[in-house]
């Protein structure tokens, strides 16, 4: 059969890259090949297909025999579904003030999930037992939303990493108070690559009850998954997924992407590369007088402070975002397709603008 003709045309320059977000990157060629492989013919809808069934085997190879994956469309959907699954209607979630669920999800956990977020300021994006205790109280007080879940992010929104022991301490402290632990793993691959350990080492092995497993930031076209690690902690996940409008009819096209990333080592290759590009970027930036790196560069993000007018000029040459515009703080993200030439060109442009 001849390939179908199309009137579609390219509307962008594929050579242009920026440092605004790893979401700006396209899909990895191996993921696109997997999508083509899954296409054609008929498969049962709503997750009863062969690709979703095989994804369960892949997930168990990473997280153990008790793990179960529920593919969803996006990261916000994953977080909202996961948190609903471990809370009552009167429940609340303790999280870092900088957490994605608090800052970047449009109020979805609260408006769509009906959850109260109890936030804690953190110096580096990480919760500790001591910080959790600032909000972990009042379980018998009917005037206060009941803390039922601690949500952490790995890697954090500030590009920092929890060690496995740090997550173990969070889990033990939360569980001692009768709370569950959710891990937002939109960049979990970057964390595993940087720590050089399997993902299970800082999830189910240390007590995490369920996680949002990222795919889009690491080379998928779309799609994430809620992974239940502790079956005793979670109720009615499949019903919540449907209720939250996150049940894909043609789920094979979500599942096959996650399979392509996780079945072998594509997830790790992509994450290692983006981490390495962030390290290269940080090394180049450190040599520029007047630019301050704000946090340890442990994954694929570099946070920096520089003169506001320099950032504005630089943004005309490369896309990136202010993190705290009043302070002059910016965030530079590297992706699986960021090249050494991309980084070097950016550092060169930064030097030129700082010298003006």
mmCIF file of N, CA and C in Angstrom, residues 163-220:
data_model
loop_
_atom_site.group_PDB
_atom_site.id
_atom_site.type_symbol
_atom_site.label_atom_id
_atom_site.label_comp_id
_atom_site.label_asym_id
_atom_site.label_seq_id
_atom_site.Cartn_x
_atom_site.Cartn_y
_atom_site.Cartn_z
ATOM 1 N N UNK A 163 18.065 11.889 48.304
ATOM 2 C CA UNK A 163 18.740 10.605 48.363
ATOM 3 C C UNK A 163 17.722 9.546 48.770
ATOM 4 N N UNK A 164 17.998 8.277 48.507
ATOM 5 C CA UNK A 164 17.069 7.242 48.985
ATOM 6 C C UNK A 164 16.839 7.300 50.489
ATOM 7 N N UNK A 165 17.877 7.578 51.260
ATOM 8 C CA UNK A 165 17.714 7.663 52.708
ATOM 9 C C UNK A 165 16.818 8.827 53.112
ATOM 10 N N UNK A 166 16.899 9.942 52.386
ATOM 11 C CA UNK A 166 16.029 11.076 52.692
ATOM 12 C C UNK A 166 14.571 10.740 52.422
ATOM 13 N N UNK A 167 14.310 10.021 51.348
ATOM 14 C CA UNK A 167 12.931 9.619 51.063
ATOM 15 C C UNK A 167 12.462 8.582 52.074
ATOM 16 N N UNK A 168 13.347 7.683 52.471
ATOM 17 C CA UNK A 168 12.984 6.700 53.502
ATOM 18 C C UNK A 168 12.553 7.417 54.790
ATOM 19 N N UNK A 169 13.305 8.450 55.170
ATOM 20 C CA UNK A 169 12.966 9.188 56.391
ATOM 21 C C UNK A 169 11.607 9.863 56.260
ATOM 22 N N UNK A 170 11.321 10.431 55.089
ATOM 23 C CA UNK A 170 10.014 11.046 54.849
ATOM 24 C C UNK A 170 8.907 10.003 54.954
ATOM 25 N N UNK A 171 9.114 8.859 54.326
ATOM 26 C CA UNK A 171 8.091 7.806 54.332
ATOM 27 C C UNK A 171 7.855 7.266 55.745
ATOM 28 N N UNK A 172 8.912 7.000 56.473
ATOM 29 C CA UNK A 172 8.750 6.466 57.825
ATOM 30 C C UNK A 172 8.019 7.464 58.713
ATOM 31 N N UNK A 173 8.349 8.743 58.554
ATOM 32 C CA UNK A 173 7.696 9.775 59.364
ATOM 33 C C UNK A 173 6.225 9.913 58.983
ATOM 34 N N UNK A 174 5.940 9.923 57.694
ATOM 35 C CA UNK A 174 4.552 10.037 57.247
ATOM 36 C C UNK A 174 3.735 8.830 57.691
ATOM 37 N N UNK A 175 4.276 7.646 57.491
ATOM 38 C CA UNK A 175 3.543 6.434 57.851
ATOM 39 C C UNK A 175 3.297 6.351 59.352
ATOM 40 N N UNK A 176 4.250 6.853 60.137
ATOM 41 C CA UNK A 176 4.069 6.841 61.592
ATOM 42 C C UNK A 176 2.880 7.701 62.011
ATOM 43 N N UNK A 177 2.540 8.691 61.182
ATOM 44 C CA UNK A 177 1.384 9.544 61.439
ATOM 45 C C UNK A 177 0.140 9.068 60.689
ATOM 46 N N UNK A 178 0.219 7.893 60.074
ATOM 47 C CA UNK A 178 -0.929 7.369 59.354
ATOM 48 C C UNK A 178 -1.143 7.980 57.986
ATOM 49 N N UNK A 179 -0.142 8.683 57.463
ATOM 50 C CA UNK A 179 -0.259 9.315 56.151
ATOM 51 C C UNK A 179 0.409 8.460 55.078
ATOM 52 N N UNK A 180 -0.045 8.612 53.837
ATOM 53 C CA UNK A 180 0.562 7.957 52.690
ATOM 54 C C UNK A 180 1.578 8.893 52.041
ATOM 55 N N UNK A 181 2.421 8.331 51.167
ATOM 56 C CA UNK A 181 3.425 9.132 50.472
ATOM 57 C C UNK A 181 3.260 8.964 48.964
ATOM 58 N N UNK A 182 3.106 10.110 48.291
ATOM 59 C CA UNK A 182 3.033 10.170 46.830
ATOM 60 C C UNK A 182 4.296 10.822 46.313
ATOM 61 N N UNK A 183 4.825 10.294 45.225
ATOM 62 C CA UNK A 183 6.004 10.878 44.587
ATOM 63 C C UNK A 183 5.636 11.339 43.190
ATOM 64 N N UNK A 184 5.808 12.640 42.945
ATOM 65 C CA UNK A 184 5.631 13.202 41.609
ATOM 66 C C UNK A 184 6.931 12.954 40.855
ATOM 67 N N UNK A 185 6.883 12.017 39.916
ATOM 68 C CA UNK A 185 8.088 11.618 39.193
ATOM 69 C C UNK A 185 8.063 12.058 37.745
ATOM 70 N N UNK A 186 7.681 13.304 37.505
ATOM 71 C CA UNK A 186 7.681 13.776 36.123
ATOM 72 C C UNK A 186 9.082 13.715 35.532
ATOM 73 N N UNK A 187 10.110 13.864 36.396
ATOM 74 C CA UNK A 187 11.506 13.734 35.952
ATOM 75 C C UNK A 187 12.218 12.636 36.748
ATOM 76 N N UNK A 188 11.503 11.572 37.030
ATOM 77 C CA UNK A 188 12.083 10.483 37.815
ATOM 78 C C UNK A 188 13.271 9.842 37.107
ATOM 79 N N UNK A 189 13.249 9.829 35.776
ATOM 80 C CA UNK A 189 14.367 9.250 35.031
ATOM 81 C C UNK A 189 15.640 10.057 35.247
ATOM 82 N N UNK A 190 15.521 11.373 35.289
ATOM 83 C CA UNK A 190 16.690 12.214 35.525
ATOM 84 C C UNK A 190 17.265 11.970 36.910
ATOM 85 N N UNK A 191 16.378 11.744 37.883
ATOM 86 C CA UNK A 191 16.842 11.453 39.233
ATOM 87 C C UNK A 191 17.583 10.124 39.291
ATOM 88 N N UNK A 192 17.018 9.089 38.681
ATOM 89 C CA UNK A 192 17.664 7.779 38.688
ATOM 90 C C UNK A 192 19.002 7.821 37.968
ATOM 91 N N UNK A 193 19.067 8.559 36.863
ATOM 92 C CA UNK A 193 20.311 8.664 36.110
ATOM 93 C C UNK A 193 21.382 9.372 36.927
ATOM 94 N N UNK A 194 20.999 10.442 37.616
ATOM 95 C CA UNK A 194 21.964 11.191 38.401
ATOM 96 C C UNK A 194 22.429 10.417 39.626
ATOM 97 N N UNK A 195 21.500 9.751 40.308
ATOM 98 C CA UNK A 195 21.858 8.956 41.485
ATOM 99 C C UNK A 195 22.529 7.648 41.112
ATOM 100 N N UNK A 196 22.363 7.227 39.850
ATOM 101 C CA UNK A 196 22.915 5.981 39.337
ATOM 102 C C UNK A 196 22.385 4.774 40.114
ATOM 103 N N UNK A 197 21.068 4.774 40.314
ATOM 104 C CA UNK A 197 20.410 3.661 40.995
ATOM 105 C C UNK A 197 19.113 3.349 40.249
ATOM 106 N N UNK A 198 18.561 2.140 40.386
ATOM 107 C CA UNK A 198 17.248 1.845 39.802
ATOM 108 C C UNK A 198 16.171 2.708 40.445
ATOM 109 N N UNK A 199 15.082 2.939 39.724
ATOM 110 C CA UNK A 199 14.005 3.766 40.253
ATOM 111 C C UNK A 199 13.403 3.188 41.523
ATOM 112 N N UNK A 200 13.385 1.857 41.643
ATOM 113 C CA UNK A 200 12.796 1.261 42.836
ATOM 114 C C UNK A 200 13.579 1.615 44.102
ATOM 115 N N UNK A 201 14.859 1.963 43.953
ATOM 116 C CA UNK A 201 15.694 2.237 45.115
ATOM 117 C C UNK A 201 15.181 3.410 45.930
ATOM 118 N N UNK A 202 14.557 4.384 45.271
ATOM 119 C CA UNK A 202 14.049 5.538 46.024
ATOM 120 C C UNK A 202 12.529 5.660 45.920
ATOM 121 N N UNK A 203 11.862 4.555 45.582
ATOM 122 C CA UNK A 203 10.394 4.570 45.564
ATOM 123 C C UNK A 203 9.860 3.458 46.476
ATOM 124 N N UNK A 204 9.454 2.342 45.898
ATOM 125 C CA UNK A 204 8.849 1.304 46.731
ATOM 126 C C UNK A 204 9.817 0.701 47.734
ATOM 127 N N UNK A 205 11.115 0.684 47.430
ATOM 128 C CA UNK A 205 12.083 0.096 48.359
ATOM 129 C C UNK A 205 12.221 0.892 49.648
ATOM 130 N N UNK A 206 11.824 2.167 49.627
ATOM 131 C CA UNK A 206 11.945 2.997 50.831
ATOM 132 C C UNK A 206 10.586 3.438 51.360
ATOM 133 N N UNK A 207 9.494 2.941 50.769
ATOM 134 C CA UNK A 207 8.192 3.168 51.366
ATOM 135 C C UNK A 207 7.222 4.038 50.613
ATOM 136 N N UNK A 208 7.551 4.521 49.415
ATOM 137 C CA UNK A 208 6.611 5.324 48.640
ATOM 138 C C UNK A 208 5.398 4.465 48.267
ATOM 139 N N UNK A 209 4.219 5.012 48.424
ATOM 140 C CA UNK A 209 2.991 4.248 48.198
ATOM 141 C C UNK A 209 2.513 4.279 46.750
ATOM 142 N N UNK A 210 2.675 5.416 46.088
ATOM 143 C CA UNK A 210 2.314 5.503 44.677
ATOM 144 C C UNK A 210 3.033 6.687 44.059
ATOM 145 N N UNK A 211 3.176 6.630 42.735
ATOM 146 C CA UNK A 211 3.925 7.684 42.066
ATOM 147 C C UNK A 211 3.278 8.049 40.738
ATOM 148 N N UNK A 212 3.570 9.270 40.339
ATOM 149 C CA UNK A 212 3.226 9.730 38.994
ATOM 150 C C UNK A 212 4.475 9.568 38.141
ATOM 151 N N UNK A 213 4.416 8.668 37.177
ATOM 152 C CA UNK A 213 5.578 8.316 36.364
ATOM 153 C C UNK A 213 5.583 9.140 35.085
ATOM 154 N N UNK A 214 6.601 9.953 34.901
ATOM 155 C CA UNK A 214 6.667 10.841 33.757
ATOM 156 C C UNK A 214 7.168 10.165 32.498
ATOM 157 N N UNK A 215 6.669 10.627 31.371
ATOM 158 C CA UNK A 215 7.140 10.164 30.071
ATOM 159 C C UNK A 215 7.410 11.309 29.117
ATOM 160 N N UNK A 216 6.549 12.341 29.171
ATOM 161 C CA UNK A 216 6.611 13.416 28.185
ATOM 162 C C UNK A 216 7.922 14.175 28.234
ATOM 163 N N UNK A 217 8.424 14.467 29.426
ATOM 164 C CA UNK A 217 9.656 15.244 29.558
ATOM 165 C C UNK A 217 10.889 14.437 29.167
ATOM 166 N N UNK A 218 10.712 13.139 28.954
ATOM 167 C CA UNK A 218 11.855 12.273 28.672
ATOM 168 C C UNK A 218 11.762 11.612 27.302
ATOM 169 N N UNK A 219 10.965 12.196 26.391
ATOM 170 C CA UNK A 219 10.969 11.695 25.025
ATOM 171 C C UNK A 219 9.673 11.154 24.506
ATOM 172 N N UNK A 220 8.627 11.099 25.338
ATOM 173 C CA UNK A 220 7.323 10.637 24.847
ATOM 174 C C UNK A 220 6.608 11.776 24.133
#
